[in-house]
Amino acid sequence: MGSMLDTQQLAVLLKERRGDRGLRDIAQEIGNVSPATLSRIENGKMLDVETFLRLCDWLEVNPQHFIKEAQRDMLNSQALRYRIEGGQRLEGSVVVQGAKNAALPIIAASLLVSKGQTILRNVPLIRDVYAAIELARSLGVKMTLHEEDQVLVVDASNLNVSTLAERLTSSFRASVLFLAPVLQRVGNVAIETVGGCSLGKRSLDFHYRGFARLGATVSEQGENIDVSREGPLQGNYLYLDTPSHTGTENLMVAACMAQGTTIIENAALEPEIADVANFLNLMGARISGIGTGVLQIEGVSELSGVEYTIMPDRIDAGTFAMLAAATQGDIELIGAQLRHFGVARAKLEQMGVELQQEGPVIRVRRPSTLRPINITTWPYPGFATDLQPQMMALACCASGTSYIRETVFNKRFAAAQELNRMGAQIGLDGEAAVVKGPTAFVGATVEALDLRAGMALVLAGAVAEGETIIENASMIERGCSAVIRRFTQLGLTISEEREKTGVLL
Ligand code: EPU
């Protein structure tokens, strides 16, 4: 577990101690520090070690007091609420996390390896990943997470449990990705409830129909679903009515060790699917057509442990890009790739946002007024539904009326009512949202109703006048890593209150 400086606490104490006195006076007392630096510290920004130690001296507080654990144990505590003081232009650089929606299927797929260890790098430290690790452990898999290095070592040699524990599956949607590897390894798998963000109807019929076409028996009793196989799975022609993201991944993983050839027609095109397929091929699978809508998989009898680096998170990158745009900032996204953005890139550029790929870094600036936009969410390379709520918040900052259509999920406008509490003018009509801008956001107490809706509120909070309190902040931790540290580094004044959960998740 790493340590970091609690800049928020330092800021609070400095403000308290100086009271009404001017920063110039205080700077003179401390010595070798400018009033401007003190002002930055009061805004929760990072500072150099020397200034920090002198400040501790002046405050008469042991420096150790401000050192906190970088990644507090997310299994035993959760963020209750975030407090954001808005109105600053955000600038600097931020390291884009490993992709949540690649890490989760890759962690699950690593359970296919029956001998030896798999090393995963760039694993995002988010609640859903911690939940996936716990789920794997509950099946008998040895999982060693090196948090500081964001490395996860998986040894699934002793995987021997076939029931996916309800207390864990009910907390995250990607638990459904454990079906294929456990079915392959143990011969049967049972699951009850699958959790995740509440975005409306989220069926799993493509997954189960696909397993059945590969020769498995799928039986349903109330909430319980049992999938079993007699002998090896048999390759077959599979199709998806719509290109389901996890549906494609589950069937691709199931087909890797099936006998013969499997074709998956109308497969999802998201870059994360290609990342999972490349990981599987490195382990010895034979998947072709990667990056296209038709995957062909030749079954193999064994897969072996490998070392693999998870791709950067395009949704995380897109969110920070929108944050730069909303605050008229200038942010470098370290490790992000514009080619993963799909239509989101064009839409941001139409709004007047400048995106420049400089090697492995994207620089984002918003030099002038934001123009309004029309977007329709669509499977990749269409505009990502996972960026829609954040785009809704950004559209509020544009001068004019924007139109947003959500076609992937039937209830993904939770952000609208909360943004309206902050002064937005968003009207909803079925799958369409009409956003009238520009909004002068005003801080309010709002609730993160799902992960991305929560991110939209962070964005609005960053530009709002006054304090925004985001309740139910643990939703955000499900998919966004090191929230306080990364946003603080960009100059956002944000702090959190946590509560001990006492029990796992
Ligand atoms: N669908 C079906 N039947 C199925 C599967 C899907 O009707 O068997 C429908 C769903 O009801 C939904 C649509 O197809 O309306 C899209 O669902 P999809 O299966 O593609 O979504 P998912 O695999 O459950 C993943 C991501 C989501 C992301 C979507 C769309 C993971 C763990 N989750 O969900 O991520 O929104 O793809 O890209 O990969 C998030 O990260 O915030 C998030 C919600």
Coordinates of C-alpha atoms and ligand atoms in Angstrom, one line a residue:
M1 CA 0.0 0.0 0.0
G2 CA 1.6 3.3 -1.0
S3 CA 1.5 6.6 0.8
M4 CA 0.7 10.1 -0.4
L5 CA 0.5 13.6 0.9
D6 CA -3.0 14.6 2.1
T7 CA -3.0 18.1 0.4
Q8 CA -6.6 18.7 1.4
Q9 CA -5.9 18.4 5.1
L10 CA -2.9 20.6 4.7
A11 CA -5.0 23.2 3.0
V12 CA -7.7 23.1 5.7
L13 CA -5.1 23.5 8.5
L14 CA -3.3 26.3 6.7
K15 CA -6.6 28.3 6.2
E16 CA -7.6 27.7 9.8
R17 CA -4.3 28.8 11.2
R18 CA -3.9 32.0 9.2
G19 CA -7.5 33.1 9.9
D20 CA -7.9 36.7 8.6
R21 CA -4.2 37.4 8.1
G22 CA -3.0 38.0 4.6
L23 CA -0.9 35.4 2.7
R24 CA 1.9 37.9 2.3
D25 CA 2.4 38.1 6.1
I26 CA 2.3 34.3 6.5
A27 CA 4.8 33.9 3.6
Q28 CA 7.2 36.2 5.4
E29 CA 6.8 34.3 8.7
I30 CA 7.4 30.9 7.0
G31 CA 10.2 32.2 4.8
N32 CA 11.4 31.1 1.4
V33 CA 7.9 30.8 0.1
S34 CA 5.7 33.1 -2.1
P35 CA 2.2 34.2 -1.3
A36 CA 1.2 32.6 -4.7
T37 CA 2.5 29.2 -3.6
L38 CA 0.6 29.5 -0.4
S39 CA -2.5 30.3 -2.3
R40 CA -1.9 27.2 -4.4
I41 CA -1.5 25.1 -1.3
E42 CA -4.8 26.5 0.1
N43 CA -6.4 25.2 -3.1
G44 CA -5.1 21.7 -2.4
K45 CA -2.3 21.6 -4.9
M46 CA 0.9 19.6 -4.6
L47 CA 4.0 21.3 -3.2
D48 CA 7.7 20.5 -3.0
V49 CA 9.2 18.7 0.0
E50 CA 11.1 21.6 1.3
T51 CA 8.1 23.9 1.4
F52 CA 6.1 21.2 2.9
L53 CA 8.5 20.6 5.8
R54 CA 8.8 24.4 6.5
L55 CA 5.0 24.7 6.5
C56 CA 4.7 21.8 8.9
D57 CA 7.3 23.5 11.2
W58 CA 5.2 26.7 11.1
L59 CA 2.0 24.8 11.7
E60 CA 3.8 22.9 14.5
V61 CA 2.5 19.6 13.2
N62 CA 4.4 16.4 12.6
P63 CA 4.8 15.9 8.8
Q64 CA 3.7 12.3 9.3
H65 CA 0.2 13.7 10.1
F66 CA -0.3 14.5 6.5
I67 CA 0.8 11.2 5.0
K68 CA -2.1 9.0 4.1
E69 CA -2.4 5.7 2.4
A70 CA -2.6 6.2 -1.3
Q71 CA -5.2 3.5 -1.9
R72 CA -7.3 3.0 1.2
D73 CA -8.6 -0.5 1.2
M74 CA -11.6 -0.2 -1.0
L75 CA -13.0 -3.5 0.2
N76 CA -13.3 -2.2 3.8
S77 CA -14.2 1.4 3.2
Q78 CA -16.0 3.4 0.6
A79 CA -16.4 7.1 -0.4
L80 CA -19.5 8.5 1.1
R81 CA -19.4 11.9 -0.6
Y82 CA -17.1 14.2 -2.5
R83 CA -16.9 17.9 -1.9
I84 CA -15.8 20.1 -4.8
E85 CA -15.1 23.8 -4.8
G86 CA -15.6 24.8 -8.4
G87 CA -14.5 27.6 -10.7
Q88 CA -10.9 26.9 -11.4
R89 CA -9.3 26.3 -14.8
L90 CA -7.8 22.9 -14.7
E91 CA -4.4 22.3 -16.1
G92 CA -1.5 19.9 -15.9
S93 CA -1.1 16.2 -16.8
V94 CA -3.0 13.2 -15.7
V95 CA -2.1 9.5 -16.1
V96 CA -5.0 7.7 -17.8
Q97 CA -5.9 4.5 -15.9
G98 CA -5.9 1.0 -17.4
A99 CA -9.2 0.3 -19.1
K100 CA -11.9 -1.0 -16.7
N101 CA -13.8 -2.8 -19.5
A102 CA -10.7 -4.5 -20.7
A103 CA -9.3 -5.3 -17.3
L104 CA -12.4 -7.1 -16.0
P105 CA -12.8 -9.5 -19.0
I106 CA -9.0 -10.1 -19.0
I107 CA -8.9 -10.9 -15.3
A108 CA -11.8 -13.4 -15.9
A109 CA -10.1 -14.9 -18.9
S110 CA -6.9 -15.5 -17.0
L111 CA -8.8 -18.1 -15.1
L112 CA -8.7 -20.3 -18.2
V113 CA -5.0 -21.1 -17.4
S114 CA -4.8 -24.3 -15.4
K115 CA -1.0 -24.3 -14.8
G116 CA 1.3 -21.4 -13.9
Q117 CA 0.8 -17.7 -13.3
T118 CA -0.5 -14.8 -15.4
I119 CA 0.9 -11.3 -14.8
L120 CA -1.4 -8.3 -15.6
R121 CA 0.0 -4.8 -15.8
N122 CA -1.8 -1.4 -15.7
V123 CA -4.6 -2.8 -13.7
P124 CA -6.9 0.0 -12.6
L125 CA -7.4 0.3 -8.9
I126 CA -11.2 0.6 -8.9
R127 CA -13.9 -1.1 -6.9
D128 CA -15.1 -3.4 -9.7
V129 CA -11.5 -4.7 -10.0
Y130 CA -11.4 -5.4 -6.3
A131 CA -14.7 -7.1 -6.6
A132 CA -13.4 -9.3 -9.5
I133 CA -10.4 -10.2 -7.4
E134 CA -12.6 -11.2 -4.5
L135 CA -14.8 -13.3 -6.8
A136 CA -11.8 -15.1 -8.2
R137 CA -10.5 -15.8 -4.7
S138 CA -13.8 -17.2 -3.7
L139 CA -13.4 -19.8 -6.5
G140 CA -10.0 -20.9 -5.2
V141 CA -7.8 -18.7 -7.4
K142 CA -4.7 -17.2 -5.9
M143 CA -4.8 -13.4 -6.7
T144 CA -1.9 -11.2 -5.6
L145 CA -2.4 -7.5 -6.2
H146 CA 0.7 -5.3 -6.1
E147 CA -1.1 -2.0 -5.7
E148 CA 1.8 0.4 -6.1
D149 CA 2.8 -1.3 -9.4
Q150 CA -0.8 -1.8 -10.6
V151 CA 0.2 -5.4 -11.2
L152 CA -2.1 -8.4 -10.6
V153 CA -0.7 -11.9 -10.5
V154 CA -3.2 -14.6 -11.1
D155 CA -2.7 -18.3 -10.3
A156 CA -5.8 -20.2 -11.2
S157 CA -4.2 -23.7 -10.8
N158 CA -6.5 -24.6 -8.0
L159 CA -9.8 -23.1 -9.3
N160 CA -12.3 -25.7 -8.0
V161 CA -15.5 -23.9 -7.1
S162 CA -18.4 -23.5 -9.6
T163 CA -20.8 -21.3 -7.7
L164 CA -20.3 -17.5 -8.2
A165 CA -21.1 -16.1 -4.8
E166 CA -24.2 -13.9 -4.9
R167 CA -22.8 -11.3 -2.4
L168 CA -20.0 -10.6 -4.9
T169 CA -21.8 -11.0 -8.3
S170 CA -24.6 -8.7 -7.1
S171 CA -22.1 -5.8 -6.8
F172 CA -20.7 -5.7 -10.3
R173 CA -22.0 -6.4 -13.8
A174 CA -18.7 -7.9 -15.1
S175 CA -19.2 -10.9 -12.8
V176 CA -21.1 -12.4 -15.8
L177 CA -17.7 -12.7 -17.5
F178 CA -16.7 -15.4 -15.0
L179 CA -19.3 -17.7 -16.5
A180 CA -17.2 -18.8 -19.5
P181 CA -13.9 -19.5 -17.8
V182 CA -15.5 -21.3 -14.8
L183 CA -17.6 -23.4 -17.2
Q184 CA -14.5 -24.3 -19.1
R185 CA -12.4 -25.2 -16.1
V186 CA -14.9 -26.9 -13.8
G187 CA -17.5 -28.2 -16.2
N188 CA -20.4 -26.2 -14.7
V189 CA -21.1 -22.8 -13.3
A190 CA -24.0 -21.3 -11.3
I191 CA -24.9 -17.6 -10.9
E192 CA -27.7 -15.8 -9.2
T193 CA -27.9 -12.1 -9.4
V194 CA -25.7 -9.9 -11.6
G195 CA -25.2 -6.3 -10.3
G196 CA -23.9 -3.2 -12.0
C197 CA -25.1 0.3 -12.8
S198 CA -28.8 0.6 -13.2
L199 CA -29.2 1.7 -16.8
G200 CA -32.5 0.1 -17.6
K201 CA -32.9 -3.2 -19.3
R202 CA -29.7 -5.2 -19.3
S203 CA -30.4 -8.7 -20.7
L204 CA -28.0 -11.6 -20.9
D205 CA -30.0 -13.7 -23.4
F206 CA -27.2 -13.5 -26.1
H207 CA -24.7 -15.0 -23.6
Y208 CA -26.9 -17.9 -22.6
R209 CA -28.0 -18.6 -26.1
G210 CA -24.4 -18.7 -27.3
F211 CA -23.3 -21.1 -24.5
A212 CA -26.2 -23.4 -25.5
R213 CA -25.1 -23.3 -29.2
L214 CA -21.6 -24.3 -28.1
G215 CA -23.2 -27.4 -26.5
A216 CA -23.7 -26.4 -22.9
T217 CA -26.9 -27.0 -21.0
V218 CA -28.4 -23.8 -19.6
S219 CA -31.1 -24.2 -16.9
E220 CA -33.0 -21.5 -15.1
Q221 CA -34.7 -21.8 -11.8
G222 CA -36.1 -18.5 -10.6
E223 CA -33.1 -16.2 -10.2
N224 CA -30.6 -19.0 -10.5
I225 CA -28.9 -19.9 -13.7
D226 CA -26.9 -23.0 -14.1
V227 CA -24.7 -23.7 -17.1
S228 CA -23.0 -27.1 -17.5
R229 CA -21.3 -29.1 -20.2
E230 CA -21.0 -32.9 -20.5
G231 CA -17.8 -33.2 -22.6
P232 CA -15.9 -30.4 -24.2
L233 CA -17.8 -27.5 -25.8
Q234 CA -18.2 -27.7 -29.5
G235 CA -17.4 -24.9 -31.9
N236 CA -20.4 -23.5 -33.8
Y237 CA -21.8 -20.5 -35.7
L238 CA -22.9 -17.9 -33.2
Y239 CA -24.5 -14.5 -33.8
L240 CA -25.5 -11.5 -31.7
D241 CA -28.7 -9.7 -32.4
T242 CA -26.9 -6.5 -31.4
P243 CA -23.1 -6.2 -30.9
S244 CA -23.1 -6.8 -27.1
H245 CA -19.8 -5.9 -25.5
T246 CA -19.6 -8.5 -22.7
G247 CA -21.7 -10.9 -24.8
T248 CA -18.9 -11.0 -27.4
E249 CA -16.2 -11.4 -24.8
N250 CA -18.0 -14.2 -22.9
L251 CA -18.6 -16.2 -26.1
M252 CA -15.1 -15.6 -27.5
V253 CA -13.6 -16.9 -24.2
A254 CA -15.9 -19.9 -24.2
A255 CA -15.0 -20.7 -27.8
C256 CA -11.2 -20.6 -27.2
M257 CA -11.1 -24.1 -25.8
A258 CA -14.1 -25.5 -27.6
Q259 CA -13.4 -28.3 -30.1
G260 CA -13.4 -27.0 -33.7
T261 CA -14.2 -23.7 -35.2
T262 CA -16.5 -21.0 -33.9
I263 CA -17.7 -18.0 -35.8
I264 CA -19.2 -15.0 -33.9
E265 CA -21.2 -12.8 -36.3
N266 CA -22.1 -9.2 -35.4
A267 CA -19.4 -9.1 -32.7
A268 CA -18.8 -5.9 -30.8
L269 CA -16.0 -3.7 -32.2
E270 CA -14.9 -1.9 -29.0
P271 CA -11.1 -1.6 -28.7
E272 CA -11.4 -3.5 -25.4
I273 CA -12.7 -6.6 -27.3
A274 CA -9.5 -6.5 -29.4
D275 CA -7.4 -6.1 -26.2
V276 CA -9.0 -9.2 -24.7
A277 CA -8.6 -11.1 -28.0
N278 CA -4.9 -10.2 -28.2
F279 CA -4.4 -11.3 -24.6
L280 CA -6.1 -14.7 -25.4
N281 CA -4.0 -15.1 -28.5
L282 CA -0.8 -14.4 -26.5
M283 CA -1.9 -17.2 -24.2
G284 CA -2.2 -19.6 -27.2
A285 CA -5.7 -19.1 -28.5
R286 CA -6.4 -18.8 -32.2
I287 CA -8.7 -15.9 -32.8
S288 CA -8.8 -14.1 -36.1
G289 CA -10.9 -11.2 -37.5
I290 CA -9.9 -9.1 -34.4
G291 CA -11.2 -5.6 -34.8
T292 CA -14.0 -6.7 -37.2
G293 CA -17.6 -7.8 -36.7
V294 CA -16.8 -11.4 -37.5
L295 CA -14.6 -13.3 -35.2
Q296 CA -13.3 -16.8 -36.1
I297 CA -11.9 -18.9 -33.3
E298 CA -10.1 -22.2 -33.7
G299 CA -10.3 -24.1 -30.4
V300 CA -7.1 -25.2 -28.7
S301 CA -6.6 -27.7 -25.9
E302 CA -4.5 -25.5 -23.6
L303 CA -3.7 -21.9 -22.8
S304 CA -0.6 -20.8 -20.8
G305 CA 0.2 -18.0 -18.5
V306 CA 1.6 -14.8 -20.0
E307 CA 2.5 -11.2 -19.1
Y308 CA 0.1 -8.6 -20.5
T309 CA -0.4 -4.8 -20.2
I310 CA -4.0 -3.7 -20.2
M311 CA -4.8 -0.9 -22.7
P312 CA -5.6 2.7 -21.6
D313 CA -9.1 3.5 -20.6
R314 CA -10.7 5.6 -23.4
I315 CA -13.7 6.5 -21.3
D316 CA -11.4 7.8 -18.5
A317 CA -9.4 9.7 -21.1
G318 CA -12.6 11.1 -22.7
T319 CA -13.9 12.2 -19.3
F320 CA -10.7 14.2 -18.5
A321 CA -10.8 15.7 -22.1
M322 CA -14.3 16.9 -21.3
L323 CA -13.1 18.3 -18.0
A324 CA -10.4 20.3 -19.8
A325 CA -13.1 21.5 -22.2
A326 CA -15.6 22.5 -19.5
T327 CA -13.0 24.4 -17.4
Q328 CA -11.4 26.0 -20.4
G329 CA -8.3 24.2 -19.2
D330 CA -5.2 22.6 -20.8
I331 CA -4.7 19.0 -19.8
E332 CA -2.3 16.4 -21.0
L333 CA -3.7 12.8 -21.0
I334 CA -0.7 10.6 -20.4
G335 CA -1.0 7.2 -22.2
A336 CA -4.2 8.0 -24.1
Q337 CA -4.8 7.2 -27.8
L338 CA -7.1 9.3 -29.9
R339 CA -7.7 6.4 -32.2
H340 CA -9.7 4.8 -29.4
F341 CA -12.1 7.7 -29.1
G342 CA -14.3 6.8 -32.1
V343 CA -16.9 9.5 -32.9
A344 CA -16.3 11.2 -29.6
R345 CA -13.2 12.9 -31.1
A346 CA -15.1 14.4 -33.9
K347 CA -17.9 15.6 -31.6
L348 CA -15.4 17.3 -29.2
E349 CA -13.7 19.0 -32.2
Q350 CA -17.0 20.2 -33.5
M351 CA -17.6 21.8 -30.2
G352 CA -14.4 23.7 -30.4
V353 CA -12.2 21.5 -28.3
E354 CA -8.6 21.0 -29.5
L355 CA -7.3 17.4 -29.3
Q356 CA -3.7 16.8 -30.3
Q357 CA -2.0 13.4 -30.2
E358 CA 1.7 14.0 -29.3
G359 CA 3.2 10.5 -29.2
P360 CA 1.7 8.6 -26.3
V361 CA 0.0 11.8 -24.9
I362 CA -3.1 13.7 -25.9
R363 CA -3.1 17.4 -25.3
V364 CA -6.6 18.9 -24.8
R365 CA -7.4 22.6 -24.9
R366 CA -10.5 24.7 -25.3
P367 CA -9.4 28.0 -26.6
S368 CA -12.8 29.7 -27.2
T369 CA -16.6 29.4 -26.6
L370 CA -18.0 25.9 -26.7
R371 CA -20.5 25.2 -29.6
P372 CA -23.6 23.1 -29.0
I373 CA -23.7 19.5 -30.3
N374 CA -25.9 16.7 -31.5
I375 CA -24.9 13.2 -30.5
T376 CA -26.5 9.7 -30.8
T377 CA -24.9 6.9 -28.7
W378 CA -24.1 3.8 -30.7
P379 CA -21.9 0.8 -30.4
Y380 CA -18.3 1.5 -31.3
P381 CA -17.1 3.4 -33.3
G382 CA -20.3 5.3 -32.6
F383 CA -20.4 7.8 -29.7
A384 CA -19.8 5.8 -26.5
T385 CA -22.8 5.5 -24.2
D386 CA -20.2 5.6 -21.3
L387 CA -19.4 9.1 -22.3
Q388 CA -22.9 10.3 -22.8
P389 CA -23.6 11.7 -19.2
Q390 CA -20.3 13.6 -19.2
M391 CA -21.1 15.0 -22.6
M392 CA -24.4 16.1 -21.3
A393 CA -22.7 18.1 -18.6
L394 CA -20.3 19.5 -21.1
A395 CA -23.1 20.4 -23.5
C396 CA -24.6 22.5 -20.6
C397 CA -21.5 24.7 -20.9
A398 CA -22.0 25.3 -24.7
S399 CA -23.7 28.4 -26.0
G400 CA -26.9 27.1 -27.6
T401 CA -29.1 24.0 -27.7
S402 CA -27.6 20.5 -27.9
Y403 CA -29.5 17.3 -28.7
I404 CA -28.5 13.9 -27.2
R405 CA -30.1 10.5 -28.1
E406 CA -29.3 7.4 -26.1
T407 CA -29.9 4.3 -28.0
V408 CA -27.8 1.7 -26.2
F409 CA -29.5 1.7 -22.8
N410 CA -33.1 2.6 -22.3
K411 CA -32.5 4.4 -19.0
R412 CA -29.3 6.3 -19.0
F413 CA -30.3 9.8 -18.3
A414 CA -29.9 9.7 -14.5
A415 CA -27.4 12.6 -14.8
A416 CA -30.1 15.0 -16.1
Q417 CA -32.1 15.5 -12.9
E418 CA -29.0 16.0 -10.8
L419 CA -27.5 18.5 -13.3
N420 CA -30.8 20.3 -13.3
R421 CA -30.4 20.7 -9.5
M422 CA -27.2 22.6 -10.3
G423 CA -28.9 25.0 -12.7
A424 CA -28.9 23.0 -15.9
Q425 CA -31.8 23.2 -18.3
I426 CA -32.1 19.6 -19.6
G427 CA -35.5 18.4 -20.9
L428 CA -36.1 14.6 -21.4
D429 CA -38.3 13.0 -23.9
G430 CA -38.0 9.2 -24.1
E431 CA -34.6 8.4 -25.6
A432 CA -33.8 12.1 -26.3
A433 CA -32.4 14.9 -24.1
V434 CA -32.5 18.5 -25.1
V435 CA -29.8 20.6 -23.3
K436 CA -30.1 24.4 -23.3
G437 CA -26.9 26.2 -22.7
P438 CA -24.9 28.0 -21.5
T439 CA -25.6 27.1 -17.9
A440 CA -23.9 29.0 -15.1
F441 CA -23.7 25.9 -12.8
V442 CA -24.3 26.6 -9.1
G443 CA -23.0 24.2 -6.4
A444 CA -25.6 21.9 -4.8
T445 CA -26.0 18.6 -3.1
V446 CA -26.4 16.0 -5.7
E447 CA -26.2 12.2 -6.0
A448 CA -24.1 9.9 -8.2
L449 CA -26.9 7.6 -9.4
D450 CA -24.5 5.6 -11.5
L451 CA -20.8 5.6 -12.3
R452 CA -20.8 7.8 -15.4
A453 CA -23.6 10.1 -14.2
G454 CA -21.4 10.6 -11.1
M455 CA -18.5 11.6 -13.4
A456 CA -20.8 14.1 -15.1
L457 CA -21.4 15.7 -11.7
V458 CA -17.7 16.0 -11.0
L459 CA -17.4 17.8 -14.3
A460 CA -20.3 20.2 -13.4
G461 CA -18.9 20.6 -9.9
A462 CA -15.6 21.7 -11.4
V463 CA -17.2 24.6 -13.2
A464 CA -19.9 25.5 -10.7
E465 CA -19.8 28.5 -8.5
G466 CA -19.5 27.4 -4.8
E467 CA -19.5 24.0 -3.3
T468 CA -20.9 20.8 -4.8
I469 CA -21.5 17.8 -2.6
I470 CA -21.7 14.5 -4.5
E471 CA -23.5 11.9 -2.4
N472 CA -23.1 8.1 -3.0
A473 CA -19.6 8.8 -4.3
S474 CA -18.6 5.1 -4.0
M475 CA -20.4 4.7 -7.4
I476 CA -17.7 6.7 -8.9
E477 CA -14.9 4.6 -7.3
R478 CA -16.4 1.6 -9.1
G479 CA -14.8 2.7 -12.3
C480 CA -12.5 5.7 -11.7
S481 CA -9.2 5.2 -10.0
A482 CA -7.4 7.5 -7.5
V483 CA -10.2 10.1 -7.9
I484 CA -9.0 12.6 -5.2
R485 CA -5.3 12.4 -6.2
R486 CA -5.8 12.7 -10.0
F487 CA -8.3 15.5 -9.9
T488 CA -6.3 17.4 -7.2
Q489 CA -3.2 17.2 -9.4
L490 CA -5.0 19.1 -12.1
G491 CA -5.9 21.9 -9.6
L492 CA -9.4 20.8 -8.6
T493 CA -10.3 21.4 -5.0
I494 CA -11.9 18.1 -4.1
S495 CA -12.0 16.1 -0.9
E496 CA -13.8 13.0 0.2
E497 CA -15.5 11.5 3.3
R498 CA -15.2 7.8 3.6
E499 CA -17.0 5.3 5.8
K500 CA -15.9 1.9 6.9
T501 CA -18.0 -0.8 5.4
G502 CA -16.8 -3.5 7.8
V503 CA -17.8 -6.2 5.4
L504 CA -16.6 -7.1 2.0
L505 CA -18.3 -4.8 -0.5
Ligands
EPU1 N1 -28.4 -6.8 -24.6 C1 -29.4 -7.7 -24.8 N2 -29.1 -9.0 -24.6 C2 -27.8 -9.5 -24.2 C3 -26.8 -8.5 -24.0 C4 -27.1 -7.2 -24.2 O1 -30.5 -7.4 -25.1 O2 -27.6 -10.7 -24.0 C5 -28.7 -5.4 -24.8 C6 -28.7 -4.7 -23.4 O3 -29.9 -4.8 -22.8 C7 -28.3 -3.3 -23.8 C8 -27.4 -3.4 -25.0 O4 -27.7 -4.7 -25.5 O5 -29.4 -2.5 -24.1 C9 -26.0 -3.2 -24.8 O6 -25.5 -4.1 -23.9 P1 -24.0 -4.7 -23.8 O7 -24.1 -6.1 -23.6 O8 -23.2 -4.2 -25.0 O9 -23.5 -4.0 -22.5 P2 -22.7 -4.7 -21.4 O10 -21.7 -5.7 -22.0 O11 -23.6 -5.2 -20.3 C10 -20.6 -3.2 -21.5 C11 -19.9 -2.3 -20.5 C12 -20.7 -1.1 -20.2 C13 -21.0 -0.3 -21.4 C14 -21.6 -1.3 -22.5 C15 -21.8 -0.6 -23.8 C16 -18.5 -3.9 -19.2 C17 -18.3 -4.6 -17.9 N3 -19.6 -3.1 -19.3 O12 -21.8 -3.5 -20.8 O13 -20.0 -0.3 -19.3 O14 -21.9 0.7 -21.2 O15 -20.8 -2.4 -22.6 O16 -20.6 -0.2 -24.4 O17 -17.8 -4.0 -20.2 C18 -19.6 1.5 -17.8 O18 -18.4 1.2 -17.9 O19 -20.0 2.5 -17.2 C19 -20.6 0.5 -18.4 C20 -21.8 0.5 -18.0

